[in-house]
mmCIF file of C-alpha atoms in Angstrom:
data_model
loop_
_atom_site.group_PDB
_atom_site.id
_atom_site.type_symbol
_atom_site.label_atom_id
_atom_site.label_comp_id
_atom_site.label_asym_id
_atom_site.label_seq_id
_atom_site.Cartn_x
_atom_site.Cartn_y
_atom_site.Cartn_z
ATOM 1 C CA MET A 7 51.480 -22.784 28.427
ATOM 2 C CA TYR A 8 51.122 -18.646 28.714
ATOM 3 C CA LEU A 9 51.122 -17.294 25.148
ATOM 4 C CA SER A 10 48.572 -21.234 24.674
ATOM 5 C CA ASN A 11 46.751 -20.016 27.603
ATOM 6 C CA GLY A 12 44.754 -16.546 25.260
ATOM 7 C CA VAL A 13 43.018 -19.996 24.027
ATOM 8 C CA ASN A 14 40.139 -19.922 26.481
ATOM 9 C CA GLY A 15 37.067 -17.653 25.219
ATOM 10 C CA LYS A 16 36.325 -15.786 22.307
ATOM 11 C CA ASN A 17 39.312 -14.709 19.395
ATOM 12 C CA ASP A 18 37.865 -13.606 16.532
ATOM 13 C CA TRP A 19 39.834 -11.063 14.919
ATOM 14 C CA TRP A 20 37.137 -8.543 14.831
ATOM 15 C CA ARG A 21 36.736 -8.285 18.609
ATOM 16 C CA TYR A 22 40.679 -7.511 19.264
ATOM 17 C CA LEU A 23 40.189 -4.319 17.292
ATOM 18 C CA LEU A 24 37.388 -3.511 18.309
ATOM 19 C CA GLY A 25 39.358 -4.182 21.654
ATOM 20 C CA ILE A 26 41.652 -2.143 20.706
ATOM 21 C CA ILE A 27 39.464 0.839 19.557
ATOM 22 C CA ILE A 28 37.236 0.464 23.472
ATOM 23 C CA ILE A 29 40.822 0.735 25.461
ATOM 24 C CA PHE A 30 42.063 3.191 23.446
ATOM 25 C CA ALA A 31 38.948 5.122 23.955
ATOM 26 C CA GLY A 32 39.701 5.071 27.417
ATOM 27 C CA TYR A 33 42.655 6.394 27.324
ATOM 28 C CA LEU A 34 41.323 9.596 25.507
ATOM 29 C CA LEU A 35 38.400 9.090 28.504
ATOM 30 C CA GLY A 36 41.574 9.895 30.823
ATOM 31 C CA GLN A 37 42.623 12.976 28.410
ATOM 32 C CA VAL A 38 39.519 14.920 28.775
ATOM 33 C CA LEU A 39 39.824 15.004 32.395
ATOM 34 C CA MET A 40 42.934 15.851 33.048
ATOM 35 C CA TYR A 41 42.432 18.682 30.002
ATOM 36 C CA ALA A 42 39.110 20.000 31.580
ATOM 37 C CA VAL A 43 41.201 20.281 35.103
ATOM 38 C CA VAL A 44 44.004 22.370 33.754
ATOM 39 C CA ILE A 45 41.042 24.912 31.474
ATOM 40 C CA PHE A 46 39.233 25.110 35.079
ATOM 41 C CA ASN A 47 42.327 26.369 36.682
ATOM 42 C CA ALA A 48 43.050 28.372 33.809
ATOM 43 C CA GLU A 49 42.082 32.040 33.682
ATOM 44 C CA ASP A 50 39.989 31.621 31.012
ATOM 45 C CA TYR A 51 39.437 29.385 28.461
ATOM 46 C CA ASN A 52 41.661 30.234 25.742
ATOM 47 C CA SER A 53 44.287 30.347 28.418
ATOM 48 C CA GLY A 54 43.584 26.656 29.127
ATOM 49 C CA ILE A 55 43.702 25.711 25.556
ATOM 50 C CA LEU A 56 47.106 27.178 25.067
ATOM 51 C CA ALA A 57 48.815 25.922 28.172
ATOM 52 C CA LEU A 58 47.560 22.355 26.635
ATOM 53 C CA GLN A 59 49.465 23.041 23.203
ATOM 54 C CA ASN A 60 52.466 24.090 24.923
ATOM 55 C CA PHE A 61 52.643 21.316 26.575
ATOM 56 C CA GLU A 62 51.959 18.673 24.451
ATOM 57 C CA GLU A 63 55.016 20.491 22.214
ATOM 58 C CA SER A 64 57.091 20.466 24.850
ATOM 59 C CA MET A 65 56.203 17.681 27.251
ATOM 60 C CA ASP A 66 56.665 20.066 29.630
ATOM 61 C CA PHE A 67 54.950 20.286 33.174
ATOM 62 C CA THR A 68 55.440 23.662 33.659
ATOM 63 C CA ALA A 69 53.487 24.786 30.611
ATOM 64 C CA LEU A 70 50.371 23.057 31.978
ATOM 65 C CA HIS A 71 50.564 25.502 35.643
ATOM 66 C CA LEU A 72 50.088 22.938 38.239
ATOM 67 C CA SER A 73 52.360 21.544 40.316
ATOM 68 C CA LYS A 74 54.380 18.321 39.211
ATOM 69 C CA ASN A 75 52.417 15.857 41.787
ATOM 70 C CA THR A 76 48.999 17.239 39.742
ATOM 71 C CA VAL A 77 50.735 16.780 36.824
ATOM 72 C CA PHE A 78 52.119 13.019 37.269
ATOM 73 C CA PHE A 79 48.909 12.250 38.676
ATOM 74 C CA LEU A 80 46.901 13.641 36.058
ATOM 75 C CA LEU A 81 48.735 11.663 33.691
ATOM 76 C CA ILE A 82 48.462 8.374 35.652
ATOM 77 C CA SER A 83 44.496 8.448 35.209
ATOM 78 C CA MET A 84 44.640 8.200 32.190
ATOM 79 C CA PHE A 85 45.971 4.473 33.030
ATOM 80 C CA ILE A 86 43.351 4.227 35.421
ATOM 81 C CA PHE A 87 40.422 4.481 32.450
ATOM 82 C CA ALA A 88 42.866 2.298 30.306
ATOM 83 C CA LEU A 89 42.943 -0.282 32.277
ATOM 84 C CA GLY A 90 38.901 0.084 33.461
ATOM 85 C CA ALA A 91 38.826 -0.230 29.670
ATOM 86 C CA LEU A 92 40.492 -3.581 29.384
ATOM 87 C CA PHE A 93 38.919 -4.733 31.918
ATOM 88 C CA LEU A 94 35.770 -4.603 30.666
ATOM 89 C CA VAL A 95 36.715 -5.567 27.024
ATOM 90 C CA VAL A 96 38.808 -8.803 28.131
ATOM 91 C CA ARG A 97 35.669 -9.853 30.569
ATOM 92 C CA PHE A 98 32.706 -8.453 27.964
ATOM 93 C CA LEU A 99 34.423 -9.011 24.629
ATOM 94 C CA HIS A 100 36.510 -12.075 24.649
ATOM 95 C CA ASP A 101 34.632 -13.741 27.867
ATOM 96 C CA LYS A 102 38.103 -14.088 29.372
ATOM 97 C CA GLU A 103 39.643 -13.771 33.038
ATOM 98 C CA ILE A 104 42.008 -11.230 33.304
ATOM 99 C CA LYS A 105 43.954 -13.636 35.492
ATOM 100 C CA LYS A 106 44.401 -15.475 32.011
ATOM 101 C CA PHE A 107 47.104 -12.890 31.134
ATOM 102 C CA ILE A 108 48.744 -13.151 34.434
ATOM 103 C CA THR A 109 49.220 -16.344 35.017
ATOM 104 C CA PRO A 110 47.830 -19.537 33.515
ATOM 105 C CA PHE A 111 48.367 -21.605 37.255
ATOM 106 C CA GLU A 112 45.574 -21.594 40.154
ATOM 107 C CA ARG A 113 46.960 -18.550 41.634
ATOM 108 C CA ILE A 114 49.144 -15.452 41.220
ATOM 109 C CA ASN A 115 52.616 -15.836 42.211
ATOM 110 C CA ILE A 116 52.908 -12.378 44.275
ATOM 111 C CA SER A 117 56.047 -13.256 45.547
ATOM 112 C CA LYS A 118 57.134 -13.291 42.284
ATOM 113 C CA ILE A 119 55.949 -9.543 41.636
ATOM 114 C CA ILE A 120 57.961 -8.741 45.013
ATOM 115 C CA PHE A 121 61.247 -10.143 43.664
ATOM 116 C CA GLY A 122 61.281 -9.172 40.343
ATOM 117 C CA PHE A 123 60.887 -6.005 41.814
ATOM 118 C CA THR A 124 63.365 -6.313 43.869
ATOM 119 C CA LEU A 125 65.578 -7.257 41.754
ATOM 120 C CA TRP A 126 65.093 -4.646 39.491
ATOM 121 C CA PHE A 127 65.701 -2.109 42.053
ATOM 122 C CA GLY A 128 68.258 -3.430 43.139
ATOM 123 C CA ILE A 129 70.841 -3.516 40.268
ATOM 124 C CA SER A 130 69.168 -0.574 38.784
ATOM 125 C CA LEU A 131 70.266 1.553 42.081
ATOM 126 C CA GLY A 132 73.945 -0.142 41.556
ATOM 127 C CA LEU A 133 74.664 0.890 37.854
ATOM 128 C CA GLU A 134 72.792 4.243 38.963
ATOM 129 C CA LEU A 135 75.555 4.496 42.120
ATOM 130 C CA ILE A 136 78.411 4.044 39.249
ATOM 131 C CA ASN A 137 77.214 6.600 37.253
ATOM 132 C CA TYR A 138 77.156 9.154 40.077
ATOM 133 C CA VAL A 139 80.392 7.756 41.370
ATOM 134 C CA SER A 140 82.391 8.174 37.972
ATOM 135 C CA ASP A 141 80.471 12.174 37.431
ATOM 136 C CA PRO A 142 79.347 13.458 40.133
ATOM 137 C CA GLN A 143 78.456 16.906 38.853
ATOM 138 C CA ASN A 144 75.944 15.420 36.154
ATOM 139 C CA TYR A 145 73.487 15.161 39.065
ATOM 140 C CA LEU A 146 71.924 17.629 41.165
ATOM 141 C CA PHE A 147 70.183 16.438 44.457
ATOM 142 C CA SER A 148 67.021 18.218 44.970
ATOM 143 C CA TRP A 149 65.343 17.545 48.316
ATOM 144 C CA ASN A 150 61.870 19.209 48.480
ATOM 145 C CA PRO A 151 59.465 17.219 51.145
ATOM 146 C CA GLN A 152 56.370 19.343 50.241
ATOM 147 C CA GLY A 153 56.902 17.838 46.766
ATOM 148 C CA PHE A 154 58.244 14.338 47.505
ATOM 149 C CA LEU A 155 56.228 13.117 49.613
ATOM 150 C CA PRO A 156 52.686 13.400 47.882
ATOM 151 C CA LEU A 157 55.294 12.095 45.053
ATOM 152 C CA LEU A 158 56.137 8.781 47.180
ATOM 153 C CA LEU A 159 52.410 7.857 47.554
ATOM 154 C CA ILE A 160 51.738 8.884 43.859
ATOM 155 C CA SER A 161 54.614 6.305 43.129
ATOM 156 C CA ILE A 162 53.319 3.615 45.633
ATOM 157 C CA PHE A 163 50.039 3.372 44.921
ATOM 158 C CA LEU A 164 48.819 5.047 41.898
ATOM 159 C CA LEU A 165 51.805 4.390 38.960
ATOM 160 C CA PRO A 166 51.897 0.291 39.080
ATOM 161 C CA ILE A 167 48.590 0.961 37.739
ATOM 162 C CA GLN A 168 50.487 2.443 34.694
ATOM 163 C CA THR A 169 52.477 -0.224 34.411
ATOM 164 C CA SER A 170 50.516 -3.264 35.044
ATOM 165 C CA PHE A 171 47.833 -1.608 32.316
ATOM 166 C CA GLU A 172 50.879 -1.693 29.664
ATOM 167 C CA GLU A 173 51.806 -5.228 30.817
ATOM 168 C CA LEU A 174 48.761 -6.532 30.378
ATOM 169 C CA PHE A 175 47.843 -5.379 27.402
ATOM 170 C CA PHE A 176 51.394 -5.604 25.806
ATOM 171 C CA ARG A 177 52.433 -8.994 26.890
ATOM 172 C CA GLY A 178 49.290 -10.034 27.954
ATOM 173 C CA TYR A 179 46.204 -8.843 25.806
ATOM 174 C CA ILE A 180 48.798 -8.480 22.347
ATOM 175 C CA MET A 181 50.819 -11.331 23.140
ATOM 176 C CA GLN A 182 48.687 -13.280 23.457
ATOM 177 C CA GLY A 183 46.203 -12.403 20.626
ATOM 178 C CA LEU A 184 49.283 -12.640 18.068
ATOM 179 C CA SER A 185 50.062 -16.182 19.433
ATOM 180 C CA PHE A 186 46.811 -17.005 17.178
ATOM 181 C CA LEU A 187 48.330 -15.274 13.763
ATOM 182 C CA PHE A 188 52.194 -17.012 14.126
ATOM 183 C CA LYS A 189 52.868 -20.148 15.516
ATOM 184 C CA ASN A 190 56.234 -19.753 17.086
ATOM 185 C CA LYS A 191 56.828 -18.452 20.277
ATOM 186 C CA TRP A 192 59.427 -15.693 19.233
ATOM 187 C CA VAL A 193 56.606 -13.992 16.353
ATOM 188 C CA PRO A 194 54.609 -12.435 19.083
ATOM 189 C CA ILE A 195 57.401 -11.548 21.383
ATOM 190 C CA LEU A 196 58.941 -9.444 18.591
ATOM 191 C CA LEU A 197 56.076 -8.098 17.085
ATOM 192 C CA SER A 198 54.635 -7.084 20.709
ATOM 193 C CA SER A 199 58.020 -5.084 21.283
ATOM 194 C CA ILE A 200 58.029 -3.359 18.249
ATOM 195 C CA LEU A 201 54.715 -2.432 18.996
ATOM 196 C CA PHE A 202 55.414 -1.016 22.671
ATOM 197 C CA GLY A 203 58.602 0.970 21.395
ATOM 198 C CA LEU A 204 56.325 2.861 19.185
ATOM 199 C CA VAL A 205 53.645 3.297 21.214
ATOM 200 C CA HIS A 206 56.402 5.038 23.445
ATOM 201 C CA GLY A 207 57.646 6.945 20.049
ATOM 202 C CA THR A 208 55.666 9.892 21.851
ATOM 203 C CA ASN A 209 57.390 10.390 24.801
ATOM 204 C CA PRO A 210 59.627 13.409 24.801
ATOM 205 C CA GLU A 211 62.989 11.693 25.734
ATOM 206 C CA VAL A 212 62.648 11.302 21.907
ATOM 207 C CA ALA A 213 62.240 14.935 20.544
ATOM 208 C CA LYS A 214 65.693 15.181 22.426
ATOM 209 C CA TYR A 215 68.241 11.837 21.819
ATOM 210 C CA GLY A 216 66.579 11.030 18.104
ATOM 211 C CA PHE A 217 63.421 8.445 17.309
ATOM 212 C CA TRP A 218 65.995 5.383 16.233
ATOM 213 C CA THR A 219 68.238 5.442 19.388
ATOM 214 C CA MET A 220 65.263 5.859 21.515
ATOM 215 C CA GLN A 221 63.466 3.058 19.718
ATOM 216 C CA ILE A 222 65.947 0.712 20.075
ATOM 217 C CA TYR A 223 66.063 1.061 24.227
ATOM 218 C CA TYR A 224 62.304 0.712 24.078
ATOM 219 C CA VAL A 225 62.319 -2.144 21.549
ATOM 220 C CA LEU A 226 65.010 -3.727 23.699
ATOM 221 C CA ALA A 227 62.893 -2.882 27.272
ATOM 222 C CA GLY A 228 59.939 -4.392 25.658
ATOM 223 C CA LEU A 229 61.791 -7.470 24.089
ATOM 224 C CA PHE A 230 63.122 -8.476 28.212
ATOM 225 C CA LEU A 231 59.968 -7.770 29.260
ATOM 226 C CA ALA A 232 58.142 -10.548 26.531
ATOM 227 C CA ILE A 233 61.320 -12.667 27.278
ATOM 228 C CA ILE A 234 60.769 -12.724 31.395
ATOM 229 C CA THR A 235 57.443 -13.751 30.744
ATOM 230 C CA VAL A 236 57.348 -16.513 28.563
ATOM 231 C CA MET A 237 60.299 -18.328 29.802
ATOM 232 C CA ASP A 238 58.405 -18.479 33.738
ATOM 233 C CA ASP A 239 54.822 -19.003 31.858
ATOM 234 C CA GLY A 240 53.675 -15.972 33.790
ATOM 235 C CA LEU A 241 53.253 -11.972 33.803
ATOM 236 C CA GLU A 242 54.365 -12.014 37.647
ATOM 237 C CA LEU A 243 57.886 -10.780 37.523
ATOM 238 C CA ALA A 244 57.798 -8.211 34.214
ATOM 239 C CA LEU A 245 54.740 -6.594 36.941
ATOM 240 C CA GLY A 246 57.802 -6.047 39.201
ATOM 241 C CA VAL A 247 60.345 -5.303 36.827
ATOM 242 C CA HIS A 248 58.087 -2.499 35.068
ATOM 243 C CA ALA A 249 57.315 -0.904 38.702
ATOM 244 C CA ALA A 250 60.143 -0.957 39.842
ATOM 245 C CA THR A 251 61.303 0.821 36.503
ATOM 246 C CA ASN A 252 59.174 3.575 36.840
ATOM 247 C CA ILE A 253 59.190 4.021 40.780
ATOM 248 C CA PHE A 254 63.023 3.779 40.308
ATOM 249 C CA GLY A 255 62.593 7.053 37.541
ATOM 250 C CA ALA A 256 59.905 9.197 40.024
ATOM 251 C CA THR A 257 61.192 9.131 42.841
ATOM 252 C CA LEU A 258 64.690 8.756 43.372
ATOM 253 C CA PHE A 259 66.319 9.453 39.883
ATOM 254 C CA THR A 260 65.395 11.483 36.712
ATOM 255 C CA TYR A 261 66.980 13.749 33.987
ATOM 256 C CA GLU A 262 65.595 16.440 31.916
ATOM 257 C CA GLY A 263 64.324 15.589 29.341
ATOM 258 C CA SER A 264 62.432 12.584 31.001
ATOM 259 C CA VAL A 265 58.714 11.756 30.535
ATOM 260 C CA LEU A 266 58.898 11.289 34.667
ATOM 261 C CA GLN A 267 59.161 15.518 35.248
ATOM 262 C CA THR A 268 58.556 14.908 38.973
ATOM 263 C CA ASP A 269 60.402 15.825 42.482
ATOM 264 C CA SER A 270 62.618 13.319 42.686
ATOM 265 C CA LEU A 271 65.686 12.792 44.965
ATOM 266 C CA PHE A 272 68.429 13.426 42.203
ATOM 267 C CA ILE A 273 68.374 14.807 38.850
ATOM 268 C CA SER A 274 70.727 14.005 36.324
ATOM 269 C CA PHE A 275 71.840 16.928 34.089
ATOM 270 C CA GLU A 276 72.506 15.269 30.532
ATOM 271 C CA ILE A 277 72.627 11.040 30.195
ATOM 272 C CA ASN A 278 74.163 9.179 26.262
ATOM 273 C CA PRO A 279 71.067 7.600 25.642
ATOM 274 C CA TRP A 280 73.792 4.702 24.016
ATOM 275 C CA LEU A 281 75.449 4.189 27.196
ATOM 276 C CA MET A 282 72.041 3.755 29.169
ATOM 277 C CA THR A 283 71.312 1.106 27.013
ATOM 278 C CA TYR A 284 74.275 -0.973 27.252
ATOM 279 C CA ALA A 285 73.386 -0.595 30.670
ATOM 280 C CA PHE A 286 70.155 -1.854 30.566
ATOM 281 C CA LEU A 287 71.391 -4.844 27.930
ATOM 282 C CA ILE A 288 74.049 -5.819 30.977
ATOM 283 C CA ALA A 289 71.481 -4.980 33.521
ATOM 284 C CA SER A 290 68.676 -7.392 31.564
ATOM 285 C CA ILE A 291 71.278 -10.347 30.940
ATOM 286 C CA ALA A 292 72.191 -10.274 34.739
ATOM 287 C CA PHE A 293 68.030 -10.318 35.789
ATOM 288 C CA ILE A 294 67.505 -13.161 33.803
ATOM 289 C CA LEU A 295 70.224 -15.242 34.460
ATOM 290 C CA ILE A 296 69.566 -15.109 38.138
ATOM 291 C CA CYS A 297 66.197 -15.769 37.286
ATOM 292 C CA ARG A 298 66.485 -18.941 35.607
ATOM 293 C CA LYS A 299 68.776 -20.466 38.473
ATOM 294 C CA LYS A 300 66.007 -19.601 40.875
ATOM 295 C CA TYR A 301 62.904 -20.382 39.039
ATOM 296 C CA SER A 302 64.525 -23.290 36.490
ATOM 297 C CA TRP A 303 63.790 -22.135 33.443
ATOM 298 C CA PRO A 304 64.215 -24.543 30.066
ATOM 299 C CA GLU A 305 66.557 -23.578 27.731
ATOM 300 C CA PHE A 306 66.407 -20.350 26.157
ATOM 301 C CA THR A 307 65.785 -22.394 22.814
ATOM 302 C CA SER A 308 62.422 -22.552 23.698
ATOM 303 C CA LEU A 309 61.455 -19.331 23.118
ATOM 304 C CA PHE A 310 61.572 -20.153 19.206
ATOM 305 C CA GLU A 311 59.631 -23.847 19.374
ATOM 306 C CA ASN A 312 56.201 -23.578 18.277
ATOM 307 C CA ILE A 313 53.058 -22.614 20.304
ATOM 308 C CA LYS A 314 51.495 -25.540 22.060
ATOM 309 C CA SER A 315 47.521 -24.961 21.591
ATOM 310 C CA GLU A 316 46.034 -26.071 25.131
ATOM 311 C CA SER A 317 42.668 -24.500 26.540
ATOM 312 C CA VAL A 318 43.680 -24.290 30.363
#
């Protein structure tokens, strides 16, 4: 039902192409804001441009000569503009309700968002504690009250905007859009996950650990989020999981080279990307099995069924 929910509204191919361009333009508008703040804060225009060039090459927050929280806020602001553009595209270009990208039912199930967040946060914390106990020398406890408290507020109130945009765009707009081209559920699930991985290919982790190594992790993450969305017939669980992932990484445990360079409580000096991928697979399987039992999901073979066209 979730994938076929996209049949409502206007779905010409050119509307999706134009919509993606408009959404990308909204994201770029957010970048302009960040660039303007950096240049304004610099001693002169040339110094500001140089700082931006250094940041784009290294993705190092310190290159911008701003506090970590300020840069973190500016990075999130890009997604505020992108989310606004997505709302406009969905409403006026496609004549759809944004709610239809979240659920095909009458009401959004807030309890599922909370459950998805809590369960994934708990699983992530458990796995990270195992890593900490096995190799405590790889972690640095860093308590910076002046930096952490603002970080906590930004993470709780603003970071979900970024994660929600990505879910609405990739698992909603893109995956539902692809359902018009392909009749089998698995194809939109796979293609939207590959696109999710490619878009994250500019993250600083890629430069440190290798493109293909990180692509496997990103695509698997996209597949996991897409699968739970289709199995549950709604985006609520994925919204909770994605928010938990980024809030966990921003506030509690981060690592050198991460895209989230914040004043988190613990910093890991080095990670094994393959071990991280294996741990993610274990966490994903555990999450899926728990949710399948709790919400009485259908058989996994349903992921390979044809999409039923229906208007909701």
